[in-house]
Coordinates of C-alpha atoms in Angstrom, one line a residue:
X1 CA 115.3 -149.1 85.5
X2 CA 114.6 -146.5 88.7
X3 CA 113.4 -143.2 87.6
X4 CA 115.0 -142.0 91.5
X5 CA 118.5 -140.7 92.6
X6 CA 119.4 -141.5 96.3
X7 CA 120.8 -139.1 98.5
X8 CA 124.8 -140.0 98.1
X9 CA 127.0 -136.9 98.7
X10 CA 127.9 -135.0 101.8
X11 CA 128.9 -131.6 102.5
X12 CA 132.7 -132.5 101.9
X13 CA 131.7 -133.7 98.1
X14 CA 129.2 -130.5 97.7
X15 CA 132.0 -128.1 98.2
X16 CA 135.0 -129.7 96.3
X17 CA 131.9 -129.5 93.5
X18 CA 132.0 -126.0 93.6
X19 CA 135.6 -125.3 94.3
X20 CA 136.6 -127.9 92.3
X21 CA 134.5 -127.4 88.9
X22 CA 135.0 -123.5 89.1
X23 CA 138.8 -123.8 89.8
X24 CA 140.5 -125.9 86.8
X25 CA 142.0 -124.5 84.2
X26 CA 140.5 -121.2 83.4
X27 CA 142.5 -119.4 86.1
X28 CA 145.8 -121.4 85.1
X29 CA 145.2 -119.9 81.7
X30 CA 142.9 -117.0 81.7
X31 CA 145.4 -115.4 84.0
X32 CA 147.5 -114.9 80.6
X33 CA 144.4 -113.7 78.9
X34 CA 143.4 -111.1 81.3
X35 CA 146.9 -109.7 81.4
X36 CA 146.5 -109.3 77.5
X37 CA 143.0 -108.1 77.3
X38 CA 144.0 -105.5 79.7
X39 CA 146.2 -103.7 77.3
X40 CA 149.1 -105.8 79.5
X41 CA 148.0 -103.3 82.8
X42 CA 148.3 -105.5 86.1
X43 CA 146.6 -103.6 88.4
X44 CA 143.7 -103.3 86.3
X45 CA 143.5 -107.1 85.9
X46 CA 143.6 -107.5 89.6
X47 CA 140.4 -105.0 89.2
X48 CA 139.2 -107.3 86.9
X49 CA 139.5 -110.8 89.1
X50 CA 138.0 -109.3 92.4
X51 CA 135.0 -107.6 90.0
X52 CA 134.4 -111.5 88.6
X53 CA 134.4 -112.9 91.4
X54 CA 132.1 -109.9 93.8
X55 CA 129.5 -110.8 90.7
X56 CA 130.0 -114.8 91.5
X57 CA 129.4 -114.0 94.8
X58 CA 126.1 -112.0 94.7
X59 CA 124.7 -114.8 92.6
X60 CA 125.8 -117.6 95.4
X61 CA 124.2 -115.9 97.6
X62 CA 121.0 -115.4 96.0
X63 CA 121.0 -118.9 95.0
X64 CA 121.9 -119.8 98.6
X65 CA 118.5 -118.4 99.8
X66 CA 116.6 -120.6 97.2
X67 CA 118.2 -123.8 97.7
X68 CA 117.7 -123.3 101.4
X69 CA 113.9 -123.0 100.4
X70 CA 113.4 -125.6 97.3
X71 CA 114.7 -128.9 96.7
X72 CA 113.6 -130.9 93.5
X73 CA 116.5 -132.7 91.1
X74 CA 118.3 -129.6 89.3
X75 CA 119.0 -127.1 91.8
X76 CA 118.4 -124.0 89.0
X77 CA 115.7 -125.2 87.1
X78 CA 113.8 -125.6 90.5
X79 CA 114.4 -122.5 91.1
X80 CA 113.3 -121.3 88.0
X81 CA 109.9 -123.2 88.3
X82 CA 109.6 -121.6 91.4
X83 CA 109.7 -118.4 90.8
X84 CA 108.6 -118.1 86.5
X85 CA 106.7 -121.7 86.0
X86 CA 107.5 -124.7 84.2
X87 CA 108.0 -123.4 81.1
X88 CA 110.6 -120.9 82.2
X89 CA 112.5 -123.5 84.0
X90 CA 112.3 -126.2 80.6
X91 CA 114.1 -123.3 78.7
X92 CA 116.6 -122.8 81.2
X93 CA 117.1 -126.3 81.9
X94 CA 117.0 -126.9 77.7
X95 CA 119.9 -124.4 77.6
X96 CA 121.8 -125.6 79.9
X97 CA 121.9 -129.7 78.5
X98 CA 122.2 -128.2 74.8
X99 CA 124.6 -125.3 75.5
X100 CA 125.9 -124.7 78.7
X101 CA 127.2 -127.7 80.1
X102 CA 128.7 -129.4 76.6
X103 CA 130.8 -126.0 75.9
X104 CA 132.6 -125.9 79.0
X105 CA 133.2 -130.1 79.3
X106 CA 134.4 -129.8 75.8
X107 CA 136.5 -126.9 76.6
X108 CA 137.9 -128.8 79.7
X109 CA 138.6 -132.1 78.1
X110 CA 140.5 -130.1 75.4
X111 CA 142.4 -127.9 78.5
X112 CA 143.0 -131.5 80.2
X113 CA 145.2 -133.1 76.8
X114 CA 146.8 -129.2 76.2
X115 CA 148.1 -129.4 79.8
X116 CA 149.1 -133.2 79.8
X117 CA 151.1 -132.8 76.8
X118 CA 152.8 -129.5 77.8
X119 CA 154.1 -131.6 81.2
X120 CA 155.4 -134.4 78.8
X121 CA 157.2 -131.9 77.4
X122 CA 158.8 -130.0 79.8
X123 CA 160.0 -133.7 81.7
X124 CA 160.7 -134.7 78.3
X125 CA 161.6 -132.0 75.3
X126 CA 162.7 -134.6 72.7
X127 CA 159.4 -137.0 73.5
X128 CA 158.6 -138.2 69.9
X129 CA 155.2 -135.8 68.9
X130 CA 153.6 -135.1 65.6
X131 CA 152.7 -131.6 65.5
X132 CA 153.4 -130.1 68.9
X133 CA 155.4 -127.1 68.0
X134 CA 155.2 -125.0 64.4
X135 CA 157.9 -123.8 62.2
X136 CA 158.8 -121.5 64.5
X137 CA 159.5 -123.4 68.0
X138 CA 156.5 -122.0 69.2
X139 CA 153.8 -124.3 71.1
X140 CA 151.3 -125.9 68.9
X141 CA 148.1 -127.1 70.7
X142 CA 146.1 -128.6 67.7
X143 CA 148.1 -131.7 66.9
X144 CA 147.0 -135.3 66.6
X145 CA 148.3 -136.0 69.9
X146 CA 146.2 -133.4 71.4
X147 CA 142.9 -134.0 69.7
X148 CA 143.4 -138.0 70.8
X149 CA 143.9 -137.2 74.5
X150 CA 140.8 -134.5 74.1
X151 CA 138.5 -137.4 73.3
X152 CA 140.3 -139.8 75.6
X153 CA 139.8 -137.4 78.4
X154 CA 135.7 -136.5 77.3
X155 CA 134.9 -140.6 77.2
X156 CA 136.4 -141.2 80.6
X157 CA 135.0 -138.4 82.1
X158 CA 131.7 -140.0 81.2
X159 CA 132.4 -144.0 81.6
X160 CA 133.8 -142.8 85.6
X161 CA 130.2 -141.0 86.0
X162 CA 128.1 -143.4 84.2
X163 CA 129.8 -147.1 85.9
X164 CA 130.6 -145.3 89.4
X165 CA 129.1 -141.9 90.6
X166 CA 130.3 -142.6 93.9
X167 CA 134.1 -143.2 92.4
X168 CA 133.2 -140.0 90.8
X169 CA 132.5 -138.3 93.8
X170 CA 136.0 -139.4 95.3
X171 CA 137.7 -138.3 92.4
X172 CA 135.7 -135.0 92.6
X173 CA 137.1 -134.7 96.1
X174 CA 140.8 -135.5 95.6
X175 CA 141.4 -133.9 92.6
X176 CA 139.9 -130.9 94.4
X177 CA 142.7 -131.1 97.5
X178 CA 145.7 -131.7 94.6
X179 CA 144.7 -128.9 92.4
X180 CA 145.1 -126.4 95.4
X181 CA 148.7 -127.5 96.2
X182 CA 149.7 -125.2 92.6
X183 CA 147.2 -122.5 93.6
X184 CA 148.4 -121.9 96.9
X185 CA 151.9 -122.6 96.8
X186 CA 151.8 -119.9 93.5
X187 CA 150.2 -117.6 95.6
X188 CA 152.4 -118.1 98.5
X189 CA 155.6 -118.1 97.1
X190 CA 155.4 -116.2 94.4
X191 CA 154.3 -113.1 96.6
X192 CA 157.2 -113.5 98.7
X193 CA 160.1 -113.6 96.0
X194 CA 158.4 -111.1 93.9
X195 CA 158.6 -108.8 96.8
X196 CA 162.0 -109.6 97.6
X197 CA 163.5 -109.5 94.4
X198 CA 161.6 -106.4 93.5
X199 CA 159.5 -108.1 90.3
X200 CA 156.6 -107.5 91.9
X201 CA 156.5 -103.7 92.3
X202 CA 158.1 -103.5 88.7
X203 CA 155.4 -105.5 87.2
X204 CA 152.5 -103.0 88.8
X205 CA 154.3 -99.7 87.2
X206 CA 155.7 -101.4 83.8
X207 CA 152.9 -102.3 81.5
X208 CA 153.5 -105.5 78.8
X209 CA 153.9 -103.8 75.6
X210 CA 152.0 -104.9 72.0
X211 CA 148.8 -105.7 73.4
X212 CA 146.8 -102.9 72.6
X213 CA 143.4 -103.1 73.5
X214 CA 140.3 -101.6 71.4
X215 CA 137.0 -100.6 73.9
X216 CA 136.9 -100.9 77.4
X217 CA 140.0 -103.0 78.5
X218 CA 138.3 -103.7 81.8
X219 CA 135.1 -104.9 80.0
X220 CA 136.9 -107.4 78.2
X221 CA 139.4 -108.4 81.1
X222 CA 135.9 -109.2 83.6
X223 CA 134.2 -111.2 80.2
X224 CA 138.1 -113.6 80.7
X225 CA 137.5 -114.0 84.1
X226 CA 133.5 -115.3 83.4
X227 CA 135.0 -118.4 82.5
X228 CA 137.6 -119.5 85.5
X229 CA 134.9 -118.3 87.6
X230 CA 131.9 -120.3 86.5
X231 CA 130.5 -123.5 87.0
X232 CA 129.4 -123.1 90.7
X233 CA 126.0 -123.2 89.2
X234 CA 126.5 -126.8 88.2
X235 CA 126.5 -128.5 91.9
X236 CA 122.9 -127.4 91.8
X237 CA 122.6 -130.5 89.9
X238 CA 123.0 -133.1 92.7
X239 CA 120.7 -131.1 95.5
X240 CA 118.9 -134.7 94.7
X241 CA 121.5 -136.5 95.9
X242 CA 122.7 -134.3 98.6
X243 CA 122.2 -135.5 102.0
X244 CA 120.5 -132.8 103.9
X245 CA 120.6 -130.3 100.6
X246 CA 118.3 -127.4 102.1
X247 CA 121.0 -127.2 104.4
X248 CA 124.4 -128.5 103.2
X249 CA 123.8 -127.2 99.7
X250 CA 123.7 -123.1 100.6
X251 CA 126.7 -123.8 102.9
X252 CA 128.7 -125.5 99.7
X253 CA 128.0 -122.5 98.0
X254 CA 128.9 -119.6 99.9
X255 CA 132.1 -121.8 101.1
X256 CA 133.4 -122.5 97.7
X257 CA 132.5 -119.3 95.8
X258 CA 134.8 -117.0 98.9
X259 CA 137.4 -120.2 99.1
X260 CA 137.4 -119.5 95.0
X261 CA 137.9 -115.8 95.3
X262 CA 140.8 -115.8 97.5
X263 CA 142.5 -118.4 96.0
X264 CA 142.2 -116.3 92.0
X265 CA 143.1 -113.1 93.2
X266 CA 145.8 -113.9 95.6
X267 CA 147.3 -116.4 92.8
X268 CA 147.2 -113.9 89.9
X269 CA 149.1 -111.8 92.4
X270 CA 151.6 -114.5 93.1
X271 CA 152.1 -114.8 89.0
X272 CA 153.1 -111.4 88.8
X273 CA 155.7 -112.2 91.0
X274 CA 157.3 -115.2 89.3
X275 CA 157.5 -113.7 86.3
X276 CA 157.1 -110.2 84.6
X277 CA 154.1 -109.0 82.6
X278 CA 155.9 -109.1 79.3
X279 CA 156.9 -112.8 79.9
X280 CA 153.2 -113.8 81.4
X281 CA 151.3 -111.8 78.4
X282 CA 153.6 -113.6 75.9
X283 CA 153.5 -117.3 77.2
X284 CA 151.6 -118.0 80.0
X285 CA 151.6 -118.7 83.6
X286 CA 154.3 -121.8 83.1
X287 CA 156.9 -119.3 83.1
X288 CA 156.3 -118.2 86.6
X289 CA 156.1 -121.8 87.9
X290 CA 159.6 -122.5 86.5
X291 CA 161.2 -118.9 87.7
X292 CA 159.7 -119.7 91.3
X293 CA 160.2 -123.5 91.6
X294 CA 163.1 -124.2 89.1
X295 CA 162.7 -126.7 86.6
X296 CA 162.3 -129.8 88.4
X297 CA 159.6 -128.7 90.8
X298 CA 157.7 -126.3 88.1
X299 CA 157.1 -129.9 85.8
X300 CA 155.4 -131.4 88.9
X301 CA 153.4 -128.6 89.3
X302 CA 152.9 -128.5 85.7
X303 CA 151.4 -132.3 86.3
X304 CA 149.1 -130.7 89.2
X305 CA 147.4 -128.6 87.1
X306 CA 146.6 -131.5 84.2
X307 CA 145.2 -133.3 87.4
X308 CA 143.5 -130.1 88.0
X309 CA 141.8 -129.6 84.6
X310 CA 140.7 -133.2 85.1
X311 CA 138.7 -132.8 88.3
X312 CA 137.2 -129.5 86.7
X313 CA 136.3 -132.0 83.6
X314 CA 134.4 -134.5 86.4
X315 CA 132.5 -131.9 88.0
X316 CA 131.4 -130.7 84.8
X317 CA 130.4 -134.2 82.7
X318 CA 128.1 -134.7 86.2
X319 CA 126.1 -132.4 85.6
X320 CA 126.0 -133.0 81.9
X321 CA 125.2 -136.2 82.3
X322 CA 122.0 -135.1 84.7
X323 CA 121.0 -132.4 82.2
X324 CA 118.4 -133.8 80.2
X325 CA 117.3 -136.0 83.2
X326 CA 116.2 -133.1 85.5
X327 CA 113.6 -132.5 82.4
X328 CA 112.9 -136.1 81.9
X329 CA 111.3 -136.4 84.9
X330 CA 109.6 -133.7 85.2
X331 CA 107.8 -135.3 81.8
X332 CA 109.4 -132.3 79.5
X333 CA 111.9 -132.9 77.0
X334 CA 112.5 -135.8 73.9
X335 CA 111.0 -138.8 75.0
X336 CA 110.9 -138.1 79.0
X337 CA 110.0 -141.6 79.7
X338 CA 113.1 -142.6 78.0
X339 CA 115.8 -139.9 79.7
X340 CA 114.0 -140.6 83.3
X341 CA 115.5 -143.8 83.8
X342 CA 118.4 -144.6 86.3
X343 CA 120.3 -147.2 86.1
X344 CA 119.5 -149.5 89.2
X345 CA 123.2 -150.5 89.6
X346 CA 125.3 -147.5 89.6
X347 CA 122.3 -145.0 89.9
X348 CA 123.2 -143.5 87.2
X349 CA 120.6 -141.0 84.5
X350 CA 122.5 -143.4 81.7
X351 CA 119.9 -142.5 78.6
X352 CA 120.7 -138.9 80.1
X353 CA 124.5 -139.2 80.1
X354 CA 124.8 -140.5 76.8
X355 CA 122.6 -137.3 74.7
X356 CA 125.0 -135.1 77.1
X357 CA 127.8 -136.9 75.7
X358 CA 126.5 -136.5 72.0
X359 CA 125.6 -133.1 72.5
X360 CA 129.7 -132.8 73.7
X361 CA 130.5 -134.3 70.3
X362 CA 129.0 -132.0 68.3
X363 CA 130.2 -128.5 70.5
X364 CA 133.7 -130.4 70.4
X365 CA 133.8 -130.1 66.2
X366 CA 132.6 -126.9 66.6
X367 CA 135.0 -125.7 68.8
X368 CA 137.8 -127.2 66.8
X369 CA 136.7 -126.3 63.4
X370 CA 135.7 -122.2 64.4
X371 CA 138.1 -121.6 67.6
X372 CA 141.2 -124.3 67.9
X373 CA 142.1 -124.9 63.8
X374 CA 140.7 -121.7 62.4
X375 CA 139.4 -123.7 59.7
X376 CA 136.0 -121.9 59.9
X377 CA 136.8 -118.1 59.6
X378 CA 133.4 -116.8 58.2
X379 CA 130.0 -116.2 59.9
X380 CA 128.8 -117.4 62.9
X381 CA 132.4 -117.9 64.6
X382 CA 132.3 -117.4 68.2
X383 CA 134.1 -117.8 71.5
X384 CA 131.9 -121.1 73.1
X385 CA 133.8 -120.5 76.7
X386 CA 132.5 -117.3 77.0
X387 CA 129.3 -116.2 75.4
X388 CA 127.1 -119.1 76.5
X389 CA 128.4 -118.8 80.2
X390 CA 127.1 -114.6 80.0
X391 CA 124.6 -116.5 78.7
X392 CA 123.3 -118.0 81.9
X393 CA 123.8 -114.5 83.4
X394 CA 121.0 -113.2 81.1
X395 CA 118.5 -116.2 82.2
X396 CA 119.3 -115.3 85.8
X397 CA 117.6 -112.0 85.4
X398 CA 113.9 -112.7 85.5
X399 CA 114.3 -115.6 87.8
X400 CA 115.8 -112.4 90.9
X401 CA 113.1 -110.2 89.6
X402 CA 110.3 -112.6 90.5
X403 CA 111.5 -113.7 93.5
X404 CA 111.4 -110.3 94.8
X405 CA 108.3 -110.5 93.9
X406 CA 107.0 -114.0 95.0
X407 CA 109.0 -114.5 98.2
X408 CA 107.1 -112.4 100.3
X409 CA 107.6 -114.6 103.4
X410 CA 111.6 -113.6 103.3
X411 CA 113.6 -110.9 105.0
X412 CA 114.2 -107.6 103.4
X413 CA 117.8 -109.2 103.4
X414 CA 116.9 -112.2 101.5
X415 CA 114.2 -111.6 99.2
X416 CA 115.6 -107.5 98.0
X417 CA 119.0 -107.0 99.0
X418 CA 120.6 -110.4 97.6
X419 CA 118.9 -110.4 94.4
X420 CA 119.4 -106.9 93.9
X421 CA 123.1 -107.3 93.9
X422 CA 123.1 -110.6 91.9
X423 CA 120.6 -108.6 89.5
X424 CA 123.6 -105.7 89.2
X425 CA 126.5 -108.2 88.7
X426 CA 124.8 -110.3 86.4
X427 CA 123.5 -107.3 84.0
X428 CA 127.0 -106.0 84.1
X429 CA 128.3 -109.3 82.9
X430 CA 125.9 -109.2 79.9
X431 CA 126.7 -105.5 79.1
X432 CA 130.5 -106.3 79.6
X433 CA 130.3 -109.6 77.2
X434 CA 128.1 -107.2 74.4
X435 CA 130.6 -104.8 74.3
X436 CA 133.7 -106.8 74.5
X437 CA 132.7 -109.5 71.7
X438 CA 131.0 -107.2 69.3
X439 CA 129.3 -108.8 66.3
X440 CA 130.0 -112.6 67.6
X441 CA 127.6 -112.1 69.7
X442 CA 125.3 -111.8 66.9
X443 CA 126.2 -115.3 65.5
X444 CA 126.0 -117.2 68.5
X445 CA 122.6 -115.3 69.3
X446 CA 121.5 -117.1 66.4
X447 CA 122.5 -120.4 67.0
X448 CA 121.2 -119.8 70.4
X449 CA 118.0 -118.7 69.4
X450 CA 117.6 -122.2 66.7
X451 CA 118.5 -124.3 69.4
X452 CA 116.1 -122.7 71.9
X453 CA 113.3 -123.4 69.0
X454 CA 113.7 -127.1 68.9
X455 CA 113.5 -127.3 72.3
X456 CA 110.4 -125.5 72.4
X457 CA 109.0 -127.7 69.8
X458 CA 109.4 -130.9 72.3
X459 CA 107.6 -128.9 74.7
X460 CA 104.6 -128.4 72.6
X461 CA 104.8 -131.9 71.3
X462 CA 104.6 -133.2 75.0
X463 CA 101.9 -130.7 76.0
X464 CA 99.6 -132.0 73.1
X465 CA 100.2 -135.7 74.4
X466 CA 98.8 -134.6 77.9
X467 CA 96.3 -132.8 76.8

């Protein structure tokens, strides 16, 4: 076994890793969700969108500057070691393997099988299915069917990664091209025929009635868009096997995150002109696809976005399968010596992958149990798409602070003005998430805080062995 990725990816593959992990399914289905956590207001989800994604941008370009400065194997936790120290950076990278990455791939994989069953469906309405509609006609996303495609999805996601990274670049790549055919055409089209049939103007002065809202209704409409607009963060974990990375990896970055932008705002636009707000709030972006497209042409499109929340699912299982590595070899972590080694075939972390893989297991019967089944109604029930993504935002904090501090070889451009505004955006993300989730925050903040424990317990165990 190596303990050494090579430099395999170009700039192509580093910016279908942003724009293709941050655009899956969260704005396919979040658009739905921000329509109903704003009270059913339009223009104040449109607010919403371009406040997400100003805050995703201020921290892309903060993050920019340090990549352009330090390259190591984890793009974030080198930059957390730069600026706070190693024990800093084997927190953040600890949250990330244990929380971060698992709850979004298990959220994907989950998305992937919803989305794949609801195009069976529409092509075919009487395909035999156990439990995909209730008593009441409406659309069931918990049944056997469902759950089998969500682990068939979460084990290919890893076997493509761990036998080909390479194939799993490709993929990365093409996936990335097909799920912006929906996006765009959405966005295109939709604008047009909503303006001409006047649905459009209607659906920005009529508001989509029984969705009242308590607190702040733009609060919790920004905390929905968190979701379809993270994961950029996650092609930090290939700077190590980025050609040319100081360079190529800040231009992925700023690429993807305004390519992203665009593309969300302009599509949630194009939504509200396939459909109106009453019909999106109730069920979902589909709608629009078939009023726009007609039946025929709204399944195919319906097929694009399964392929969609597939590349999303890719992007996301590669840097789950690098978590525990980038601490590995920096000799931090359970048995480092173990999770260093790369496989001298496919150059894959395997040891890695496979805890990343376990660690989606067990956010996977969480999610079910506490979010999907509603099995587990009592304490510590909390929305795992959401609150360890603000999560992240919290952690990113200290690490602007002390650059400001540190980087004293920057411009006043670089080292104040950047991480100023990704300081703003990122404590407004926290404050909006507190606010808008209430006491679950309190649950997960205790999980959180457990988890974070054990981890600190590996690193006292491996500081005592090198002492």
């Amino acid at each position: 076994m190596e303990t050494k990725l090579t430099k395999k990816y170009g700039l192509l593959t580093a910016i279908c890793m942003v724009v293709g992990i941050v655009i899956g399914s969260g704005v396919f289905f979040k658009a739905q969700v921000v329509l109903q956590k704003t009270g059913g207001d339009m223009p104040l989800g449109i607010i919403a969108w371009i406040i997400g994604g100003l805050v995703m941008l201020a921290c892309v370009l903060a993050f920019g500057s340090m990549a352009q400065k330090y390259e190591k194997v984890n793009g974030v936790v080198d930059y957390a070691e730069a600026t706070l120290g190693k024990k800093y950076a084997y927190l953040l990278g600890w949250f990330i393997t244990t929380i971060y990455y698992p709850t979004m791939t298990v959220a994907l994989a989950w998305l992937s099988a919803r989305y794949t069953l609801v195009f069976i469906t529409s092509v075919a309405p009487d395909f035999p299915l156990l439990a995909l509609r209730d008593a009441a006609g409406a659309e069931e996303l918990l049944g056997p069917e469902c759950l089998i495609l969500m682990l068939f999805y979460l084990v290919a996601a890893y076997a493509l990664n761990a036998l080909s990274p390479k194939l799993a670049g490709k993929f990365q790549v093409s996936t990335t091209f097909i799920k912006l055919i929906p996006l765009c055409l959405m966005a295109v089209v939709g604008i047009i025929v909503g303006l001409a049939n006047g649905t459009l103007a209607n659906n920005f002065s009529t508001v989509a009635e029984g969705y009242t809202v308590s607190g702040n209704p733009l609060f919790a409409a920004v905390c929905a868009t968190v979701f379809a607009y993270e994961g950029w963060i996650i092609a930090t974990s290939i700077n190590a096997e980025l050609k040319d990375s100081k360079k190529n990896l800040p231009k992925a970055l700023v690429i993807g995150g305004l390519i992203i932008m665009a593309i969300y705002i302009f599509y949630y636009i194009g939504v509200a002109g396939g459909t109106t707000n009453q019909e999106l709030a109730d069920n979902g972006a589909t709608t629009a696809f078939t009023n726009v497209f007609g039946n025929v042409l709204g399944n195919i499109l319906n097929l694009f976005i399964a392929i969609s929340c597939m590349g999303t699912l890719n992007g996301l299982m590669v840097g789950t399968t690098r978590g525990l590595y980038s601490l590995a070899v920096r000799g931090e972590g359970p048995a480092p010596k173990v999770f260093a080694q790369v496989d001298e075939s496919t150059n894959c972390p395997t040891n890695s992958g496979i805890f990343g893989l376990l660690m989606c297991a067990a956010w996977g019967v969480y999610f079910y149990l506490s979010n999907l089944a509603g099995t587990w109604s009592g304490p510590f029930v909390f929305d795992p798409t959401e609150i360890p993504i603000v999560t992240i935002y919290a952690m990113y904090l200290p690490i602007f602070i002390a650059w400001m501090i540190k980087e004293k070889d920057q411009g006043v451009g670089k080292r104040f003005v950047l991480p100023i505004l990704a300081f703003i955006g990122s404590a407004f993300m926290v404050f909006a998430c507190v606010l808008a989730h209430g006491m679950a925050c309190v649950w997960y903040l205790i999980v959180f805080t457990v988890i974070m424990v054990i981890g600190a317990l590996f690193m006292k165990k491996n500081n005592k062995v090198n002492e």
